[in-house]
Amino acid sequence: MKTLNKLFKLDEHGSNVRTESMAGLTTFLAMAYITVVNPSILSQAGMDFGAVFVATCIAAAFGTIVMGLWANYPIAQAPGMAQNAFFTFGVVLGMGHNWQTALGAVFISGVIFVVLSVLPVREWLINAIPRNLKLGMAAGIGLFLGFIALKNAGIVVDHPATLVALGDLLRFEAVACIAGFVVIAALSARKVRGAVVIGILGAAMLGWLTGNAEFNGFVALPPSPAPVLMQLDIAAALQLSMVTVILSMLIVDVFDTAGTLIGVATRAKLIDADGRLPRLRRALLSDSSATVVGSLAGTSSTTSFIESAAGVEEGGRTGLTAVVCGLLFLGCLFLAPLAQSVPAYATAAALLFVACIMARSLADIDWSDVTESAPAVVAALAMPLS
């Protein structure tokens, strides 16, 4: 206990091992859905589900534990929802690149992020994009995720005249998705831990019991990571056509990370008297290095998760919260059969809920100034539509 107290400065932050451990568990339950949703999205790019599941757990565990031990922040990391959507639907399915090249782009963007984290330009970079445009981008990513969710559940379908149309809401997939979403929203309103995980499993169980999905079991040895491990194609990612892809990945990762770090740290009252984030370089390096490791393991960019705020609400104030969460991600490696049993319409319920959370940033836009609000709205609209 004394060692942990000294390492994480528990007394200085008015915390203890029990509180930090419970906070770590809470954060894990709030974001455990990523172990199912991330491979579900990346598998649509042609990647092996089981191997990506392993890569997701490894990237999340590495980034979260490093964040806890080195930066001493109660902030967890995992492959980001915006990043995996751009990887699959933007780079692979949209632009026609193979996933190996896309992984190479993730690696390069991660290396650039590492360099920027070391250089003194990092603060300038974080502040370069206007606040309202950042808010619009965040909301736009949320709307994009919501569109993907509705499409995966068959609630939105393509149409030759109107591009999109309402699907058959009586289909099982649509009903299960909507039911799962309602459960997640209701439990979240009551501040139930693991609401997203419960909603996903509830929708999945509905499918298992009715024969609309196959249950493969709970526990087994981790799947082989070989299909995606070290399969990135860095040389192909260095071609001129990939420059905009790499820059897009870098920008999303940098600002997503910065926004989460500032938001969660402010909530935990870890900001100093000047409104700055102590140990910012260490926090950014923890995040950027996790992206590099994740690309080698076989997943899209890793970022800090806003769900870390759930652990902060439970009293988490130090890196011990993150370490506990990271260890739980390692334990998740043995739950691959359960993850592979979850159908797309069940994860769609989680995507739809995450979309609602991300769309909240629209409320913080300065609507009184059209020169601020108009670009933000255009950015928000462009993401799901283009």
Short mmCIF file of C-alpha atoms in Angstrom, two decimals:
data_model
loop_
_atom_site.label_atom_id
_atom_site.label_comp_id
_atom_site.label_asym_id
_atom_site.label_seq_id
_atom_site.Cartn_x
_atom_site.Cartn_y
_atom_site.Cartn_z
CA MET A 1 0.00 0.00 0.00
CA LYS A 2 2.84 2.37 0.87
CA THR A 3 4.45 1.70 -2.50
CA LEU A 4 1.22 2.47 -4.35
CA ASN A 5 0.71 5.58 -2.24
CA LYS A 6 4.20 6.81 -3.09
CA LEU A 7 3.99 5.89 -6.78
CA PHE A 8 0.59 7.49 -7.45
CA LYS A 9 0.63 10.15 -4.69
CA LEU A 10 -2.70 8.95 -3.32
CA ASP A 11 -2.59 10.99 -0.11
CA GLU A 12 -1.72 14.13 -2.03
CA HIS A 13 -4.86 13.65 -4.14
CA GLY A 14 -7.03 12.73 -1.17
CA SER A 15 -7.64 9.20 -2.47
CA ASN A 16 -6.94 5.58 -1.52
CA VAL A 17 -6.43 2.19 -3.16
CA ARG A 18 -10.05 1.06 -2.74
CA THR A 19 -11.48 4.22 -4.28
CA GLU A 20 -9.04 4.13 -7.19
CA SER A 21 -9.75 0.43 -7.82
CA MET A 22 -13.50 0.98 -7.92
CA ALA A 23 -12.97 3.96 -10.21
CA GLY A 24 -10.86 1.79 -12.53
CA LEU A 25 -13.60 -0.84 -12.65
CA THR A 26 -16.20 1.83 -13.37
CA THR A 27 -14.16 3.27 -16.25
CA PHE A 28 -13.65 -0.21 -17.68
CA LEU A 29 -17.36 -1.01 -17.58
CA ALA A 30 -18.14 2.32 -19.23
CA MET A 31 -15.86 1.65 -22.20
CA ALA A 32 -15.65 -2.17 -22.42
CA TYR A 33 -18.00 -1.97 -25.40
CA ILE A 34 -15.01 -0.95 -27.54
CA THR A 35 -13.64 -4.52 -27.36
CA VAL A 36 -16.69 -5.64 -29.34
CA VAL A 37 -17.51 -2.55 -31.42
CA ASN A 38 -13.98 -1.87 -32.70
CA PRO A 39 -13.41 -5.32 -34.25
CA SER A 40 -16.99 -5.22 -35.53
CA ILE A 41 -16.23 -2.02 -37.48
CA LEU A 42 -12.72 -2.97 -38.64
CA SER A 43 -13.87 -6.42 -39.78
CA GLN A 44 -15.95 -4.60 -42.39
CA ALA A 45 -12.64 -3.46 -43.87
CA GLY A 46 -11.69 -7.12 -44.37
CA MET A 47 -9.75 -7.61 -41.12
CA ASP A 48 -10.06 -10.74 -38.98
CA PHE A 49 -12.49 -10.12 -36.09
CA GLY A 50 -10.68 -12.26 -33.50
CA ALA A 51 -7.26 -10.83 -34.32
CA VAL A 52 -8.57 -7.25 -34.13
CA PHE A 53 -10.22 -8.11 -30.80
CA VAL A 54 -6.78 -9.07 -29.45
CA ALA A 55 -5.20 -5.93 -30.95
CA THR A 56 -7.92 -3.78 -29.37
CA CYS A 57 -7.32 -5.24 -25.91
CA ILE A 58 -3.54 -4.92 -26.23
CA ALA A 59 -3.64 -1.31 -27.48
CA ALA A 60 -6.12 -0.33 -24.76
CA ALA A 61 -4.14 -2.06 -22.01
CA PHE A 62 -0.80 -0.61 -23.14
CA GLY A 63 -2.01 2.96 -23.53
CA THR A 64 -4.05 2.96 -20.33
CA ILE A 65 -1.33 1.44 -18.15
CA VAL A 66 1.34 3.79 -19.54
CA MET A 67 -0.98 6.75 -18.95
CA GLY A 68 -1.43 5.62 -15.34
CA LEU A 69 2.17 4.76 -14.50
CA TRP A 70 3.94 7.58 -16.35
CA ALA A 71 1.51 10.49 -16.54
CA ASN A 72 -0.39 9.57 -13.34
CA TYR A 73 -3.80 10.47 -14.77
CA PRO A 74 -7.06 8.50 -14.27
CA ILE A 75 -7.57 8.46 -18.04
CA ALA A 76 -8.07 5.26 -20.04
CA GLN A 77 -7.28 4.74 -23.70
CA ALA A 78 -8.49 2.48 -26.51
CA PRO A 79 -8.97 2.56 -30.29
CA GLY A 80 -11.22 5.56 -30.88
CA MET A 81 -14.73 5.45 -32.31
CA ALA A 82 -14.12 8.30 -34.76
CA GLN A 83 -10.81 6.84 -35.85
CA ASN A 84 -12.07 3.33 -36.58
CA ALA A 85 -15.00 4.69 -38.60
CA PHE A 86 -12.68 6.86 -40.72
CA PHE A 87 -10.29 3.90 -41.13
CA THR A 88 -13.00 1.55 -42.43
CA PHE A 89 -15.55 3.71 -44.20
CA GLY A 90 -13.29 6.56 -45.27
CA VAL A 91 -9.91 5.07 -46.14
CA VAL A 92 -10.62 1.42 -47.01
CA LEU A 93 -14.20 1.30 -48.31
CA GLY A 94 -14.34 4.96 -49.41
CA MET A 95 -10.93 5.52 -51.03
CA GLY A 96 -10.24 1.92 -51.98
CA HIS A 97 -6.98 1.41 -50.06
CA ASN A 98 -6.39 -1.98 -48.45
CA TRP A 99 -6.37 -2.23 -44.68
CA GLN A 100 -2.64 -2.94 -44.56
CA THR A 101 -1.95 0.44 -46.14
CA ALA A 102 -4.42 2.09 -43.77
CA LEU A 103 -2.57 0.53 -40.81
CA GLY A 104 0.67 1.95 -42.25
CA ALA A 105 -0.96 5.38 -42.26
CA VAL A 106 -1.99 4.91 -38.61
CA PHE A 107 1.63 4.05 -37.74
CA ILE A 108 3.02 7.11 -39.52
CA SER A 109 0.44 9.44 -37.96
CA GLY A 110 1.31 7.97 -34.55
CA VAL A 111 5.03 8.56 -35.06
CA ILE A 112 4.35 12.17 -36.11
CA PHE A 113 2.16 12.57 -33.00
CA VAL A 114 5.03 11.26 -30.85
CA VAL A 115 7.38 13.85 -32.36
CA LEU A 116 4.84 16.65 -31.88
CA SER A 117 4.33 15.56 -28.27
CA VAL A 118 8.03 16.06 -27.60
CA LEU A 119 8.37 19.37 -29.45
CA PRO A 120 7.22 22.68 -27.88
CA VAL A 121 4.73 23.22 -30.74
CA ARG A 122 2.22 20.82 -29.15
CA GLU A 123 0.33 23.56 -27.26
CA TRP A 124 0.20 25.72 -30.39
CA LEU A 125 -1.13 22.80 -32.41
CA ILE A 126 -3.85 22.03 -29.87
CA ASN A 127 -4.99 25.66 -29.85
CA ALA A 128 -4.70 26.21 -33.62
CA ILE A 129 -8.23 25.12 -34.56
CA PRO A 130 -10.98 27.47 -33.28
CA ARG A 131 -13.00 26.12 -30.37
CA ASN A 132 -16.34 26.25 -32.17
CA LEU A 133 -14.97 24.36 -35.17
CA LYS A 134 -13.68 21.66 -32.80
CA LEU A 135 -17.17 21.40 -31.31
CA GLY A 136 -18.68 21.07 -34.77
CA MET A 137 -16.17 18.38 -35.70
CA ALA A 138 -16.93 16.41 -32.56
CA ALA A 139 -20.67 16.59 -33.19
CA GLY A 140 -20.16 15.68 -36.86
CA ILE A 141 -18.25 12.54 -35.90
CA GLY A 142 -21.12 11.66 -33.59
CA LEU A 143 -23.65 12.11 -36.39
CA PHE A 144 -21.47 9.94 -38.64
CA LEU A 145 -21.42 7.16 -36.03
CA GLY A 146 -25.19 7.46 -35.65
CA PHE A 147 -25.63 7.09 -39.42
CA ILE A 148 -23.48 3.93 -39.39
CA ALA A 149 -25.52 2.54 -36.48
CA LEU A 150 -28.83 3.12 -38.24
CA LYS A 151 -27.46 1.55 -41.42
CA ASN A 152 -26.07 -1.53 -39.62
CA ALA A 153 -29.46 -2.11 -37.96
CA GLY A 154 -31.36 -1.72 -41.22
CA ILE A 155 -33.23 1.32 -39.90
CA VAL A 156 -31.79 3.43 -42.72
CA VAL A 157 -31.45 1.92 -46.19
CA ASP A 158 -30.28 3.20 -49.56
CA HIS A 159 -32.74 4.64 -52.10
CA PRO A 160 -32.15 5.48 -55.78
CA ALA A 161 -34.12 8.75 -55.61
CA THR A 162 -33.48 10.13 -52.13
CA LEU A 163 -30.12 8.41 -51.41
CA VAL A 164 -31.43 7.22 -48.04
CA ALA A 165 -34.82 6.08 -46.78
CA LEU A 166 -36.44 4.55 -43.72
CA GLY A 167 -36.06 0.77 -43.58
CA ASP A 168 -38.46 -1.84 -42.22
CA LEU A 169 -38.76 -1.05 -38.52
CA LEU A 170 -40.46 -4.40 -37.88
CA ARG A 171 -37.38 -6.39 -38.89
CA PHE A 172 -35.76 -8.15 -35.94
CA GLU A 173 -32.46 -6.28 -36.34
CA ALA A 174 -34.17 -2.89 -36.15
CA VAL A 175 -36.31 -3.87 -33.15
CA ALA A 176 -33.32 -5.31 -31.25
CA CYS A 177 -31.18 -2.23 -31.93
CA ILE A 178 -33.89 0.16 -30.76
CA ALA A 179 -34.56 -1.96 -27.66
CA GLY A 180 -30.85 -2.04 -26.80
CA PHE A 181 -30.57 1.71 -27.30
CA VAL A 182 -33.55 2.38 -25.00
CA VAL A 183 -32.02 0.16 -22.30
CA ILE A 184 -28.65 1.94 -22.55
CA ALA A 185 -30.25 5.40 -22.40
CA ALA A 186 -32.51 4.47 -19.48
CA LEU A 187 -29.71 2.90 -17.44
CA SER A 188 -27.36 5.80 -18.19
CA ALA A 189 -30.00 8.25 -16.99
CA ARG A 190 -30.06 6.30 -13.73
CA LYS A 191 -26.24 6.34 -13.66
CA VAL A 192 -25.97 2.55 -13.73
CA ARG A 193 -22.38 1.35 -14.20
CA GLY A 194 -21.74 -0.48 -17.46
CA ALA A 195 -24.99 0.70 -19.05
CA VAL A 196 -23.58 0.40 -22.58
CA VAL A 197 -22.28 -3.12 -21.97
CA ILE A 198 -25.63 -4.18 -20.48
CA GLY A 199 -27.50 -2.77 -23.48
CA ILE A 200 -25.24 -4.55 -25.97
CA LEU A 201 -25.52 -7.88 -24.16
CA GLY A 202 -29.29 -7.45 -23.78
CA ALA A 203 -29.77 -6.95 -27.52
CA ALA A 204 -27.38 -9.82 -28.24
CA MET A 205 -29.20 -12.17 -25.83
CA LEU A 206 -32.46 -11.32 -27.58
CA GLY A 207 -30.85 -12.56 -30.78
CA TRP A 208 -29.39 -15.69 -29.17
CA LEU A 209 -32.68 -16.71 -27.59
CA THR A 210 -34.70 -16.20 -30.77
CA GLY A 211 -32.21 -17.86 -33.08
CA ASN A 212 -31.30 -14.64 -34.89
CA ALA A 213 -27.68 -14.80 -33.70
CA GLU A 214 -25.27 -17.58 -32.77
CA PHE A 215 -23.80 -17.87 -29.28
CA ASN A 216 -20.21 -19.16 -29.31
CA GLY A 217 -19.49 -19.31 -25.57
CA PHE A 218 -17.89 -17.13 -22.90
CA VAL A 219 -14.24 -17.96 -22.23
CA ALA A 220 -11.40 -19.37 -24.30
CA LEU A 221 -7.74 -18.78 -24.99
CA PRO A 222 -7.20 -15.54 -26.94
CA PRO A 223 -7.50 -15.82 -30.74
CA SER A 224 -4.33 -15.70 -32.81
CA PRO A 225 -3.27 -12.12 -33.53
CA ALA A 226 -1.30 -13.27 -36.59
CA PRO A 227 -3.82 -12.16 -39.27
CA VAL A 228 -3.28 -8.48 -38.38
CA LEU A 229 -0.13 -8.46 -36.20
CA MET A 230 2.68 -6.53 -37.94
CA GLN A 231 0.71 -6.58 -41.20
CA LEU A 232 0.92 -2.83 -41.78
CA ASP A 233 2.29 -1.62 -45.12
CA ILE A 234 4.34 1.48 -44.32
CA ALA A 235 5.83 1.77 -47.82
CA ALA A 236 2.37 1.93 -49.44
CA ALA A 237 1.27 4.49 -46.86
CA LEU A 238 4.10 6.80 -47.94
CA GLN A 239 2.61 7.37 -51.39
CA LEU A 240 1.39 10.88 -52.21
CA SER A 241 -2.30 9.92 -52.19
CA MET A 242 -2.03 8.98 -48.50
CA VAL A 243 -0.82 12.40 -47.30
CA THR A 244 -4.34 13.71 -46.65
CA VAL A 245 -5.27 10.42 -44.94
CA ILE A 246 -2.30 10.62 -42.57
CA LEU A 247 -2.98 14.28 -41.81
CA SER A 248 -6.66 13.54 -41.15
CA MET A 249 -5.76 10.71 -38.78
CA LEU A 250 -3.24 12.93 -37.02
CA ILE A 251 -5.62 15.88 -36.62
CA VAL A 252 -8.47 13.74 -35.29
CA ASP A 253 -6.17 11.93 -32.86
CA VAL A 254 -4.46 15.08 -31.56
CA PHE A 255 -7.62 17.09 -30.96
CA ASP A 256 -9.65 14.15 -29.69
CA THR A 257 -6.90 13.44 -27.17
CA ALA A 258 -6.47 17.08 -26.19
CA GLY A 259 -10.18 17.61 -25.69
CA THR A 260 -10.56 14.48 -23.58
CA LEU A 261 -7.49 15.21 -21.45
CA ILE A 262 -8.65 18.74 -20.70
CA GLY A 263 -12.27 17.73 -20.14
CA VAL A 264 -11.58 14.82 -17.78
CA ALA A 265 -8.76 16.60 -15.94
CA THR A 266 -11.00 19.62 -15.37
CA ARG A 267 -13.73 17.37 -14.01
CA ALA A 268 -11.21 15.74 -11.67
CA LYS A 269 -9.87 19.17 -10.63
CA LEU A 270 -6.38 18.30 -11.84
CA ILE A 271 -5.89 21.56 -13.78
CA ASP A 272 -3.34 23.94 -12.20
CA ALA A 273 -3.98 27.53 -11.09
CA ASP A 274 -3.15 28.86 -14.57
CA GLY A 275 -5.71 26.61 -16.22
CA ARG A 276 -3.03 24.34 -17.66
CA LEU A 277 -2.69 20.58 -17.59
CA PRO A 278 0.34 19.40 -15.59
CA ARG A 279 2.44 16.64 -17.19
CA LEU A 280 0.84 17.36 -20.60
CA ARG A 281 3.88 16.05 -22.47
CA ARG A 282 3.73 12.71 -20.67
CA ALA A 283 0.00 12.39 -21.28
CA LEU A 284 0.35 13.14 -25.00
CA LEU A 285 3.29 10.74 -25.31
CA SER A 286 1.27 8.02 -23.59
CA ASP A 287 -1.49 8.50 -26.13
CA SER A 288 0.71 8.81 -29.23
CA SER A 289 2.87 5.81 -28.32
CA ALA A 290 -0.31 3.75 -27.84
CA THR A 291 -1.32 4.61 -31.43
CA VAL A 292 2.06 3.35 -32.68
CA VAL A 293 1.79 0.12 -30.66
CA GLY A 294 -1.83 -0.33 -31.73
CA SER A 295 -0.93 -0.04 -35.42
CA LEU A 296 1.72 -2.73 -34.98
CA ALA A 297 -0.78 -4.94 -33.14
CA GLY A 298 -3.36 -4.37 -35.88
CA THR A 299 -5.91 -1.69 -35.00
CA SER A 300 -6.81 1.90 -35.83
CA SER A 301 -5.62 4.92 -33.83
CA THR A 302 -5.76 4.75 -30.04
CA THR A 303 -7.00 7.77 -28.11
CA SER A 304 -8.03 8.89 -24.63
CA PHE A 305 -11.67 8.03 -23.85
CA ILE A 306 -14.17 10.52 -22.49
CA GLU A 307 -15.73 7.57 -20.62
CA SER A 308 -12.84 8.05 -18.19
CA ALA A 309 -15.07 10.70 -16.64
CA ALA A 310 -17.19 7.85 -15.23
CA GLY A 311 -14.24 6.73 -13.12
CA VAL A 312 -13.55 10.30 -12.06
CA GLU A 313 -17.14 10.56 -10.86
CA GLU A 314 -16.43 7.49 -8.70
CA GLY A 315 -13.50 9.29 -7.07
CA GLY A 316 -10.61 8.35 -9.35
CA ARG A 317 -7.90 10.99 -9.16
CA THR A 318 -4.62 9.21 -9.96
CA GLY A 319 -3.01 6.84 -12.43
CA LEU A 320 -3.93 3.85 -10.26
CA THR A 321 -7.45 4.14 -11.71
CA ALA A 322 -5.99 3.80 -15.21
CA VAL A 323 -3.72 0.89 -14.25
CA VAL A 324 -6.65 -1.09 -12.83
CA CYS A 325 -8.66 -0.39 -15.99
CA GLY A 326 -5.72 -1.44 -18.19
CA LEU A 327 -5.31 -4.74 -16.33
CA LEU A 328 -9.01 -5.47 -16.87
CA PHE A 329 -8.51 -4.97 -20.61
CA LEU A 330 -5.82 -7.66 -20.48
CA GLY A 331 -8.28 -9.96 -18.73
CA CYS A 332 -10.72 -9.31 -21.58
CA LEU A 333 -8.43 -11.23 -23.94
CA PHE A 334 -10.01 -14.44 -22.71
CA LEU A 335 -13.57 -13.34 -23.58
CA ALA A 336 -13.18 -13.52 -27.37
CA PRO A 337 -15.98 -16.10 -27.90
CA LEU A 338 -18.45 -13.77 -26.18
CA ALA A 339 -17.27 -10.80 -28.26
CA GLN A 340 -17.61 -12.78 -31.49
CA SER A 341 -21.16 -13.78 -30.52
CA VAL A 342 -22.38 -10.17 -30.46
CA PRO A 343 -24.25 -9.33 -33.70
CA ALA A 344 -23.95 -6.03 -35.59
CA TYR A 345 -27.39 -4.78 -34.55
CA ALA A 346 -26.41 -5.08 -30.88
CA THR A 347 -23.27 -2.98 -31.33
CA ALA A 348 -25.37 -0.56 -33.41
CA ALA A 349 -27.32 0.26 -30.24
CA ALA A 350 -24.06 1.33 -28.57
CA LEU A 351 -22.97 3.34 -31.61
CA LEU A 352 -26.27 5.19 -31.63
CA PHE A 353 -25.92 6.06 -27.95
CA VAL A 354 -22.31 7.24 -28.40
CA ALA A 355 -23.59 9.42 -31.27
CA CYS A 356 -26.08 11.07 -28.91
CA ILE A 357 -23.33 11.77 -26.36
CA MET A 358 -20.99 13.28 -28.97
CA ALA A 359 -23.75 15.46 -30.42
CA ARG A 360 -23.96 17.29 -27.08
CA SER A 361 -21.08 19.52 -28.16
CA LEU A 362 -23.50 21.37 -30.47
CA ALA A 363 -24.96 23.01 -27.37
CA ASP A 364 -21.63 24.69 -26.58
CA ILE A 365 -21.24 26.40 -29.96
CA ASP A 366 -21.43 30.20 -29.92
CA TRP A 367 -24.74 30.55 -31.78
CA SER A 368 -24.79 34.33 -31.33
CA ASP A 369 -21.93 34.75 -33.82
CA VAL A 370 -22.74 33.37 -37.27
CA THR A 371 -19.06 33.49 -38.27
CA GLU A 372 -18.45 30.94 -35.51
CA SER A 373 -21.63 28.84 -35.75
CA ALA A 374 -21.85 28.52 -39.55
CA PRO A 375 -18.46 26.82 -40.08
CA ALA A 376 -19.16 24.53 -37.11
CA VAL A 377 -22.53 23.45 -38.53
CA VAL A 378 -21.08 22.90 -42.00
CA ALA A 379 -18.34 20.74 -40.49
CA ALA A 380 -20.92 18.75 -38.52
CA LEU A 381 -23.10 18.21 -41.60
CA ALA A 382 -20.23 17.33 -43.92
CA MET A 383 -18.99 14.41 -41.85
CA PRO A 384 -22.01 12.08 -42.04
CA LEU A 385 -22.84 13.18 -45.60
CA SER A 386 -19.39 13.03 -47.18
#
